[in-house]
Coordinates of N, CA and C in Angstrom, one line a residue:
M1 N 23.0 11.7 -11.8 CA 21.7 10.4 -11.2 C 21.1 10.0 -12.0
S2 N 21.2 8.8 -11.6 CA 20.7 7.7 -12.7 C 19.1 7.4 -13.0
A3 N 19.0 7.3 -14.1 CA 17.7 6.7 -14.9 C 17.1 5.6 -14.4
I4 N 15.8 5.7 -14.1 CA 15.2 4.5 -13.4 C 13.7 4.1 -14.0
Y5 N 13.7 3.2 -15.3 CA 12.4 3.3 -16.0 C 11.6 1.8 -15.3
M6 N 10.4 1.6 -14.9 CA 9.5 0.9 -14.3 C 8.7 0.6 -14.6
D7 N 8.0 -0.7 -15.1 CA 6.7 -1.3 -15.5 C 6.4 -1.7 -13.7
V8 N 4.7 -1.3 -13.8 CA 4.0 -1.9 -12.2 C 2.9 -2.6 -12.9
Y9 N 2.9 -3.6 -12.4 CA 1.5 -4.0 -12.5 C 0.7 -4.1 -10.9
I10 N -0.7 -3.9 -11.2 CA -1.1 -3.7 -9.6 C -2.6 -4.5 -9.7
Q11 N -2.8 -5.5 -9.1 CA -4.4 -6.0 -8.7 C -4.6 -5.3 -7.2
P12 N -5.6 -4.8 -7.3 CA -6.1 -4.1 -6.1 C -7.0 -5.0 -5.2
E13 N -7.0 -4.8 -3.9 CA -7.7 -6.1 -3.1 C -9.0 -5.8 -3.1
N14 N -9.6 -4.4 -3.3 CA -11.1 -4.6 -3.2 C -11.1 -3.1 -4.1
D15 N -12.4 -2.7 -4.1 CA -13.1 -1.5 -4.6 C -12.4 -0.3 -4.0
L16 N -12.5 -0.4 -2.6 CA -11.9 0.7 -2.1 C -10.5 1.0 -2.6
A17 N -9.5 0.1 -2.8 CA -7.8 0.1 -3.0 C -8.1 0.5 -4.7
L18 N -8.9 0.2 -5.5 CA -9.3 0.3 -6.7 C -9.5 1.9 -6.9
N19 N -10.2 2.5 -5.9 CA -10.8 3.7 -5.9 C -9.4 4.5 -5.8
K20 N -8.5 3.9 -4.9 CA -7.3 5.0 -4.3 C -6.2 5.3 -5.4
Y21 N -6.3 3.5 -6.2 CA -5.2 3.9 -7.0 C -5.3 4.9 -8.1
K22 N -6.9 5.2 -8.4 CA -7.8 5.7 -9.5 C -7.4 7.4 -9.2
E23 N -7.5 7.4 -8.0 CA -7.2 8.9 -7.2 C -5.9 9.4 -7.6
L24 N -4.9 8.3 -7.5 CA -3.6 8.3 -7.4 C -3.3 8.9 -8.9
I25 N -3.8 7.8 -10.0 CA -3.6 8.3 -11.6 C -4.1 9.6 -11.9
K26 N -5.4 10.0 -11.5 CA -5.6 11.0 -11.2 C -4.8 12.5 -11.4
A27 N -4.1 12.3 -10.0 CA -3.3 13.4 -9.3 C -2.2 13.4 -10.1
I28 N -1.7 12.1 -10.6 CA -0.4 12.4 -11.4 C -0.9 13.1 -12.7
E29 N -2.0 12.9 -13.4 CA -2.4 12.8 -14.4 C -2.3 14.6 -14.7
T30 N -2.8 15.2 -13.1 CA -3.2 16.7 -13.3 C -1.9 17.4 -12.4
Q31 N -1.0 16.8 -12.3 CA 0.4 17.0 -11.6 C -0.2 17.5 -9.9
D32 N -1.3 16.6 -9.6 CA -1.6 17.4 -7.9 C -0.4 16.7 -6.8
Y33 N 0.4 17.0 -7.0 CA 1.6 16.6 -6.3 C 1.3 16.7 -4.8
E34 N 0.3 17.9 -4.2 CA -0.1 17.8 -2.9 C -1.0 16.5 -2.6
T35 N -1.8 16.2 -3.3 CA -2.7 14.9 -3.0 C -1.6 13.4 -3.0
I36 N -0.8 13.8 -3.8 CA 0.2 12.4 -3.7 C 1.1 12.5 -2.5
E37 N 1.4 13.6 -2.1 CA 2.3 13.5 -0.7 C 1.4 13.6 0.6
A38 N 0.0 13.7 0.5 CA -0.8 13.0 1.4 C -1.1 11.6 1.3
M39 N -1.3 11.2 0.3 CA -1.2 9.7 0.3 C -0.1 9.0 0.7
D40 N 1.0 9.2 0.7 CA 2.5 9.1 1.0 C 2.6 9.5 2.8
T41 N 1.8 8.6 3.2 CA 1.9 8.9 4.8 C 3.3 8.6 5.5
E42 N 4.1 7.8 4.9 CA 4.9 7.5 5.3 C 6.4 8.0 4.9
E43 N 6.2 9.2 3.9 CA 6.8 10.2 3.2 C 8.1 9.3 2.6
L44 N 7.6 8.3 1.7 CA 8.6 7.5 1.1 C 9.5 8.5 -0.4
L45 N 8.5 9.1 -1.0 CA 8.6 9.6 -2.1 C 9.3 10.8 -2.4
E46 N 10.0 11.2 -3.3 CA 10.3 12.4 -3.9 C 9.2 13.0 -4.8
V47 N 8.3 13.3 -5.0 CA 7.2 12.9 -5.7 C 7.4 14.0 -7.0
E48 N 7.9 15.2 -7.2 CA 7.8 15.7 -8.0 C 9.0 14.8 -9.0
D49 N 10.2 14.5 -8.5 CA 10.9 13.5 -9.5 C 10.3 12.2 -9.7
V50 N 9.2 11.8 -9.0 CA 8.9 10.6 -9.5 C 7.7 10.9 -10.3
F51 N 6.9 11.6 -10.5 CA 5.5 11.3 -11.1 C 5.7 12.1 -12.1
D52 N 7.1 12.8 -12.4 CA 6.9 13.8 -13.4 C 6.4 12.9 -14.7
S53 N 6.8 11.6 -15.2 CA 6.2 11.1 -16.6 C 5.7 10.2 -16.3
V54 N 4.9 9.6 -16.0 CA 3.9 8.5 -16.0 C 3.0 7.9 -17.2
E55 N 2.8 7.0 -17.7 CA 1.8 6.7 -18.2 C 1.0 5.3 -17.2
S56 N -0.4 5.6 -17.4 CA -1.0 4.6 -16.9 C -2.4 4.0 -17.5
E57 N -3.0 2.7 -17.2 CA -3.8 2.2 -17.7 C -4.6 1.5 -16.8
I58 N -5.7 1.3 -17.1 CA -6.9 0.5 -16.2 C -7.8 0.1 -16.8
S59 N -7.5 -1.4 -16.7 CA -8.4 -2.4 -17.4 C -9.2 -3.5 -16.4
G60 N -10.7 -3.0 -16.0 CA -11.3 -3.6 -15.2 C -10.8 -3.2 -13.9
S61 N -10.3 -4.0 -12.9 CA -9.9 -3.8 -11.9 C -8.3 -4.0 -11.8
F62 N -7.6 -4.2 -12.9 CA -6.2 -4.2 -12.9 C -5.6 -2.9 -13.6
I63 N -4.8 -2.5 -12.6 CA -3.5 -1.4 -12.8 C -2.3 -1.4 -13.5
H64 N -2.1 -0.6 -14.7 CA -0.6 -0.7 -15.2 C -0.1 0.4 -15.1
L65 N 1.0 1.1 -14.4 CA 1.9 2.2 -14.5 C 3.1 1.8 -15.2
K66 N 3.6 3.0 -16.2 CA 4.6 3.0 -16.2 C 5.6 4.0 -16.1
F67 N 6.2 3.9 -15.5 CA 7.6 5.3 -15.3 C 8.3 5.2 -16.1
D68 N 8.7 6.7 -16.7 CA 9.3 6.8 -17.8 C 10.1 8.0 -17.4
T69 N 11.3 8.2 -16.4 CA 11.7 9.4 -16.2 C 13.2 9.2 -16.0
G70 N 14.4 10.6 -16.6 CA 15.5 10.0 -16.1 C 16.1 10.9 -14.5
T71 N 15.2 11.5 -14.1 CA 15.6 11.9 -12.7 C 15.0 11.4 -11.9
L72 N 14.6 10.2 -11.6 CA 14.3 9.1 -10.7 C 14.9 9.0 -9.1
S73 N 14.9 9.9 -8.0 CA 15.8 9.5 -7.1 C 15.0 8.9 -6.4
T74 N 14.1 8.4 -6.1 CA 13.5 7.6 -5.2 C 13.6 6.3 -5.4
E75 N 13.9 5.2 -4.5 CA 14.5 4.3 -4.4 C 13.7 2.9 -4.9
T76 N 13.9 2.1 -6.1 CA 12.7 1.2 -6.5 C 12.0 0.7 -4.9
E77 N 12.5 0.4 -3.9 CA 11.9 -0.1 -3.3 C 10.9 0.6 -2.3
D78 N 11.3 1.7 -2.5 CA 10.2 2.8 -1.5 C 9.1 3.2 -2.4
M79 N 9.2 2.8 -3.6 CA 8.0 2.9 -4.8 C 7.3 1.7 -4.5
V80 N 7.8 0.3 -4.5 CA 7.2 -0.8 -4.4 C 6.1 -0.5 -2.9
N81 N 6.8 -0.5 -2.0 CA 6.2 -0.3 -0.7 C 5.1 1.1 -0.4
F82 N 5.5 2.3 -1.4 CA 4.1 3.3 -1.5 C 2.9 2.3 -2.3
L83 N 3.2 2.1 -3.4 CA 2.3 1.0 -4.0 C 1.3 0.2 -3.3
F84 N 2.3 -0.4 -2.9 CA 1.5 -1.6 -1.8 C 0.7 -1.2 -1.0
S85 N 1.0 0.1 0.1 CA 0.4 0.9 1.1 C -0.9 1.0 0.7
L86 N -1.4 1.3 -0.7 CA -2.8 1.8 -1.1 C -3.7 0.6 -1.2
G87 N -3.3 -0.7 -1.3 CA -4.1 -1.8 -1.3 C -3.9 -2.7 -2.0
A88 N -2.6 -2.8 -2.5 CA -2.3 -3.8 -3.3 C -2.9 -5.5 -2.9
A89 N -3.5 -6.1 -3.7 CA -3.6 -7.6 -3.3 C -2.4 -8.2 -3.8
E90 N -1.9 -8.0 -5.1 CA -0.7 -8.8 -5.6 C 0.0 -7.4 -6.7
M91 N 1.3 -7.8 -6.4 CA 1.8 -6.8 -7.7 C 3.1 -7.4 -8.0
E92 N 3.5 -7.0 -9.5 CA 4.8 -7.3 -9.8 C 5.1 -6.1 -10.3
V93 N 6.5 -6.0 -10.3 CA 7.3 -4.7 -10.9 C 9.1 -5.1 -11.2
A94 N 9.1 -4.6 -12.3 CA 10.3 -4.6 -13.3 C 11.1 -3.1 -13.0
A95 N 12.1 -2.9 -12.6 CA 12.8 -1.7 -13.2 C 14.2 -1.4 -13.8
F96 N 14.2 -0.9 -14.6 CA 15.8 -0.7 -15.4 C 16.5 0.4 -14.8
N97 N 17.7 0.4 -14.5 CA 18.6 1.3 -13.5 C 19.8 1.8 -14.8
S98 N 19.8 2.6 -15.3 CA 20.9 3.0 -16.3 C 21.9 3.1 -16.0
Q99 N 22.1 3.6 -14.7 CA 23.4 3.5 -14.2 C 24.4 2.2 -14.3
C100 N 23.8 1.3 -13.8 CA 24.3 -0.1 -13.9 C 24.0 -1.0 -15.1
G101 N 23.0 -0.5 -15.8 CA 22.5 -0.8 -17.2 C 21.7 -2.7 -16.8
E102 N 21.1 -2.8 -15.3 CA 20.6 -3.9 -15.1 C 19.1 -3.8 -14.3
Y103 N 18.3 -5.1 -14.7 CA 17.0 -5.0 -14.2 C 17.1 -5.2 -12.7
E104 N 15.9 -4.8 -11.8 CA 15.2 -5.5 -10.6 C 13.7 -6.1 -11.1
F105 N 13.9 -7.1 -10.8 CA 12.6 -7.8 -10.8 C 12.3 -8.1 -9.6
Y106 N 11.0 -8.0 -8.9 CA 10.3 -8.3 -8.0 C 9.3 -9.2 -7.8
K107 N 10.1 -10.3 -7.2 CA 9.1 -11.8 -7.3 C 9.0 -12.1 -5.7
N108 N 7.7 -12.5 -5.3 CA 7.9 -13.2 -4.1 C 8.7 -12.2 -2.8
D109 N 8.4 -11.1 -2.9 CA 9.1 -10.0 -1.8 C 10.9 -10.0 -2.0
E110 N 11.1 -10.5 -3.1 CA 12.6 -10.5 -3.0 C 13.2 -10.1 -4.2
V111 N 14.3 -8.9 -4.2 CA 14.7 -8.2 -5.7 C 15.9 -9.8 -6.3
F112 N 15.6 -9.3 -7.4 CA 16.6 -10.1 -8.4 C 17.5 -8.9 -9.1
E113 N 18.4 -9.3 -9.0 CA 19.2 -7.7 -9.8 C 19.9 -8.3 -10.9
G114 N 20.0 -7.5 -12.1 CA 20.6 -8.2 -13.2 C 19.9 -9.3 -13.9
F115 N 18.6 -8.9 -14.1 CA 17.2 -10.4 -14.5 C 17.1 -9.5 -16.0
E116 N 18.4 -10.4 -16.7 CA 18.2 -9.9 -18.4 C 16.9 -10.6 -18.8
G117 N 16.7 -10.0 -20.4 CA 15.2 -10.6 -20.7 C 14.3 -10.9 -20.2
Y118 N 14.2 -9.5 -19.3 CA 12.9 -9.5 -18.6 C 11.5 -9.6 -19.7
H119 N 11.7 -8.6 -20.5 CA 10.4 -8.4 -21.3 C 10.0 -9.7 -21.9
G120 N 10.7 -10.8 -22.0 CA 10.6 -12.2 -22.6 C 10.1 -13.1 -21.8
V121 N 9.8 -12.4 -20.5 CA 9.5 -14.1 -19.7 C 7.9 -13.6 -19.1
Q122 N 7.3 -14.7 -18.5 CA 6.0 -14.6 -18.1 C 5.8 -14.1 -16.6
W123 N 4.9 -12.8 -16.2 CA 5.1 -12.2 -14.9 C 4.8 -13.4 -14.0
N124 N 5.6 -13.1 -12.8 CA 4.9 -14.0 -11.5 C 4.5 -13.1 -10.3
W125 N 3.5 -13.4 -9.8 CA 3.0 -12.4 -8.8 C 3.8 -12.3 -7.4
I126 N 4.3 -11.4 -7.0 CA 4.6 -11.3 -5.9 C 3.8 -10.9 -4.4
K127 N 3.6 -11.5 -3.5 CA 2.6 -10.9 -2.4 C 3.0 -9.4 -1.5
N128 N 1.6 -9.1 -1.2 CA 1.9 -7.6 -0.5 C 2.6 -8.0 1.0
P129 N 3.8 -7.1 0.9 CA 4.8 -7.8 2.6 C 3.9 -7.1 3.4
F130 N 2.9 -6.2 3.3 CA 2.5 -5.4 4.6 C 1.9 -6.8 5.7
P131 N 1.9 -6.5 7.0 CA 1.3 -7.5 7.7 C -0.1 -7.8 7.4
D132 N -0.5 -9.3 7.9 CA -1.7 -9.9 7.6 C -2.6 -9.8 9.0
L133 N -3.5 -9.2 8.7 CA -4.5 -8.9 10.1 C -5.5 -10.0 10.3
A134 N -5.2 -11.2 9.5 CA -5.9 -12.6 9.3 C -6.2 -12.8 11.1
G135 N -6.9 -13.5 11.4 CA -7.1 -14.1 12.7 C -7.7 -12.7 14.0
Q136 N -7.4 -11.6 13.7 CA -7.6 -10.4 14.4 C -9.2 -9.9 14.6
T137 N -10.1 -10.1 15.4 CA -11.1 -9.2 15.6 C -11.1 -8.1 16.6
I138 N -11.4 -7.3 16.0 CA -11.1 -5.6 16.1 C -12.2 -5.0 16.7
V139 N -12.1 -4.2 17.6 CA -13.4 -3.7 17.9 C -12.8 -2.0 18.4
M140 N -13.1 -1.1 17.4 CA -12.5 0.2 17.3 C -13.8 1.2 18.3
T141 N -13.1 1.9 19.0 CA -14.1 3.2 19.6 C -13.6 4.4 19.8
G142 N -14.2 5.3 19.4 CA -13.7 6.9 19.5 C -14.0 7.6 18.2
V143 N -13.6 8.6 17.9 CA -13.4 9.5 16.7 C -12.2 8.9 15.9
L144 N -12.3 8.4 14.9 CA -11.1 8.1 14.1 C -10.7 8.8 13.4
D145 N -9.4 8.7 12.8 CA -9.3 9.9 11.6 C -9.0 9.0 10.4
T146 N -8.5 9.9 9.1 CA -8.3 9.3 8.0 C -9.8 8.3 7.4
Y147 N -10.4 7.2 8.3 CA -11.6 7.0 7.3 C -12.9 7.3 8.0
S148 N -14.1 7.0 7.5 CA -15.4 6.5 8.2 C -15.3 5.2 8.7
P149 N -16.5 5.0 9.6 CA -16.2 3.9 10.3 C -16.4 2.5 9.2
S150 N -17.4 2.9 8.4 CA -17.7 1.8 7.5 C -16.4 1.2 6.4
D151 N -15.5 2.7 5.9 CA -14.3 2.6 5.6 C -13.3 1.8 6.7
W152 N -13.0 2.3 7.6 CA -12.4 1.4 8.3 C -12.6 -0.2 8.2
K153 N -13.4 -0.3 8.5 CA -14.0 -1.9 8.4 C -13.8 -2.6 7.1
E154 N -14.0 -1.9 5.9 CA -13.8 -2.5 5.4 C -12.5 -2.6 4.6
Y155 N -11.6 -1.5 5.0 CA -10.2 -1.7 5.1 C -9.3 -2.7 5.9
I156 N -10.1 -3.1 7.3 CA -9.2 -4.3 7.8 C -9.8 -5.4 7.5
E157 N -10.8 -5.7 6.9 CA -11.2 -6.8 5.7 C -10.6 -7.1 5.1
Q158 N -10.0 -5.9 4.1 CA -9.1 -6.3 2.9 C -7.8 -6.6 3.4
Y159 N -7.6 -6.5 4.8 CA -6.2 -7.7 5.4 C -6.6 -8.9 6.1
H160 N -7.8 -9.2 5.7 CA -8.3 -10.3 6.6 C -8.7 -10.5 7.5
G161 N -8.6 -9.1 8.4 CA -9.6 -9.1 9.8 C -10.8 -8.9 9.8
S162 N -11.3 -9.0 10.9 CA -12.3 -8.9 10.8 C -13.0 -7.4 11.8
V163 N -14.6 -6.8 12.4 CA -14.5 -5.8 13.0 C -15.9 -6.1 13.8
S164 N -15.9 -5.9 15.1 CA -16.6 -6.3 16.0 C -17.4 -4.7 17.2
S165 N -18.6 -5.1 17.0 CA -18.7 -3.5 18.0 C -18.8 -3.9 19.3
T166 N -18.6 -5.1 19.5 CA -18.7 -5.2 21.2 C -17.2 -6.1 21.7
V167 N -17.1 -5.7 22.7 CA -16.0 -6.8 23.1 C -16.5 -8.1 23.9
N168 N -15.7 -9.1 23.7 CA -16.4 -10.2 24.0 C -15.0 -11.5 24.5
S169 N -15.0 -12.4 24.5 CA -13.9 -13.4 24.7 C -13.0 -13.5 23.0
D170 N -14.0 -13.3 22.2 CA -13.2 -13.4 20.5 C -12.5 -12.3 20.3
T171 N -12.7 -11.5 20.8 CA -11.8 -9.8 20.7 C -10.5 -9.9 20.7
T172 N -9.5 -9.5 19.5 CA -8.4 -9.9 19.9 C -7.6 -8.6 20.2
L173 N -8.3 -7.5 19.9 CA -7.6 -6.2 19.7 C -8.5 -5.1 19.8
V174 N -8.6 -4.1 20.6 CA -9.4 -2.7 20.7 C -8.3 -1.6 20.5
V175 N -9.0 -0.9 19.3 CA -8.2 0.5 18.8 C -8.8 1.7 19.0
T176 N -8.5 2.8 19.8 CA -9.0 4.1 20.1 C -8.6 5.1 19.4
G177 N -9.7 5.6 19.0 CA -9.9 7.1 18.9 C -10.2 8.3 19.9
A178 N -10.5 9.2 18.8 CA -10.4 10.7 20.2 C -11.6 9.9 21.1
N179 N -11.6 10.3 22.2 CA -12.9 10.3 23.2 C -13.3 8.9 23.2
P180 N -12.6 7.8 23.3 CA -13.1 6.4 23.7 C -14.0 6.3 24.5
E181 N -14.9 5.0 24.2 CA -15.8 4.9 25.0 C -15.1 3.8 26.5
Q182 N -14.9 4.6 27.5 CA -14.4 4.1 28.4 C -14.9 2.6 29.2
S183 N -16.0 2.0 28.7 CA -16.6 1.2 29.2 C -16.0 0.1 28.3
I184 N -15.5 0.3 27.0 CA -14.8 -0.6 26.1 C -13.6 -1.0 26.3
I185 N -13.0 0.4 27.0 CA -11.6 0.1 27.8 C -11.6 -1.0 28.8
Q186 N -12.3 -0.6 29.6 CA -12.7 -1.6 30.6 C -12.9 -2.8 30.9
Q187 N -13.6 -3.3 29.8 CA -13.9 -4.4 29.7 C -12.7 -5.2 28.8
A188 N -11.8 -4.7 27.9 CA -10.9 -5.2 27.1 C -9.8 -5.3 28.4
I189 N -9.6 -4.6 29.1 CA -8.3 -4.8 30.4 C -8.5 -6.0 31.1
A190 N -10.2 -6.1 31.5 CA -10.4 -7.2 32.4 C -10.2 -8.4 31.3
L191 N -10.2 -8.7 30.2 CA -10.2 -9.7 29.3 C -8.6 -9.7 29.2
N192 N -7.8 -8.7 29.6 CA -6.3 -8.9 28.9 C -6.4 -9.0 27.5
I193 N -7.3 -7.7 27.0 CA -7.0 -7.8 25.2 C -6.3 -6.6 25.2
P194 N -5.3 -6.5 24.5 CA -4.7 -5.2 24.1 C -5.5 -3.9 23.7
V195 N -5.1 -2.9 23.6 CA -5.4 -1.7 23.6 C -4.4 -0.9 23.0
L196 N -4.9 -0.3 21.7 CA -3.7 0.4 20.8 C -4.4 1.8 20.3
T197 N -3.6 2.9 20.6 CA -4.5 3.8 20.0 C -4.4 3.9 18.5
Q198 N -5.0 4.7 17.6 CA -5.1 4.2 16.5 C -3.9 4.9 15.4
D199 N -3.1 5.5 15.9 CA -1.7 6.1 15.5 C -0.9 4.7 16.0
A200 N -0.9 4.0 16.8 CA 0.0 2.7 17.2 C -0.6 1.5 16.5
F201 N -1.9 1.3 16.2 CA -2.5 0.3 15.7 C -1.8 0.2 14.2
T202 N -1.8 1.9 13.1 CA -1.7 2.2 12.0 C -0.1 1.7 11.9
E203 N 0.6 2.3 12.8 CA 2.2 2.3 12.5 C 2.4 0.7 13.0
K204 N 1.7 0.1 13.5 CA 2.3 -1.7 13.9 C 2.1 -2.2 12.6
Y205 N 0.7 -2.2 12.3 CA 0.4 -3.1 11.0 C 0.6 -2.4 9.4
R206 N 1.2 -0.9 9.7 CA 1.6 -0.4 8.5 C 0.4 -0.2 7.5
L207 N -0.6 0.4 7.9 CA -1.9 0.2 7.2 C -2.2 1.8 6.8

């Protein structure tokens, strides 16, 4: 199995995202793999392989992770997607694969292989590949999992959407949890506004 060494620089979208990265770092330091697996909702990682040897640094709202392991079986792209999913506004990654002796450098959501002299170049930010909620005005109804209503609001706003408590002509989407208010659903249907369950919403927008 090839060894992969990675430097990852992350700028979280907001304080909620920053706290998620801090939670990840704490779990790494204590080898709390169950917590990391719970954060990996898309099951992208082989957690014990990936986080066996990681150095971390937090400077203000800036995160630096350095992966130094000879048994990393997770694909670099999967790690990038996992770290983005925690709420990165911007991130840059360089990975060295010992099998081919080349760097993979992530820039503008593209991978450049064989990027020699990586350590001597200036970093270039890449954008979060997750879908943007810009222009979406969302009404949420019912009992929602994962986050409290206020955290859901902050999380949606981090992806440039907005949350409203009432359905009107500005509403673009209604998201339902358990026991949703039927009047809200009926209003949405009458206005031809899409209605998605929480699971369908998070899957569609990879939240």
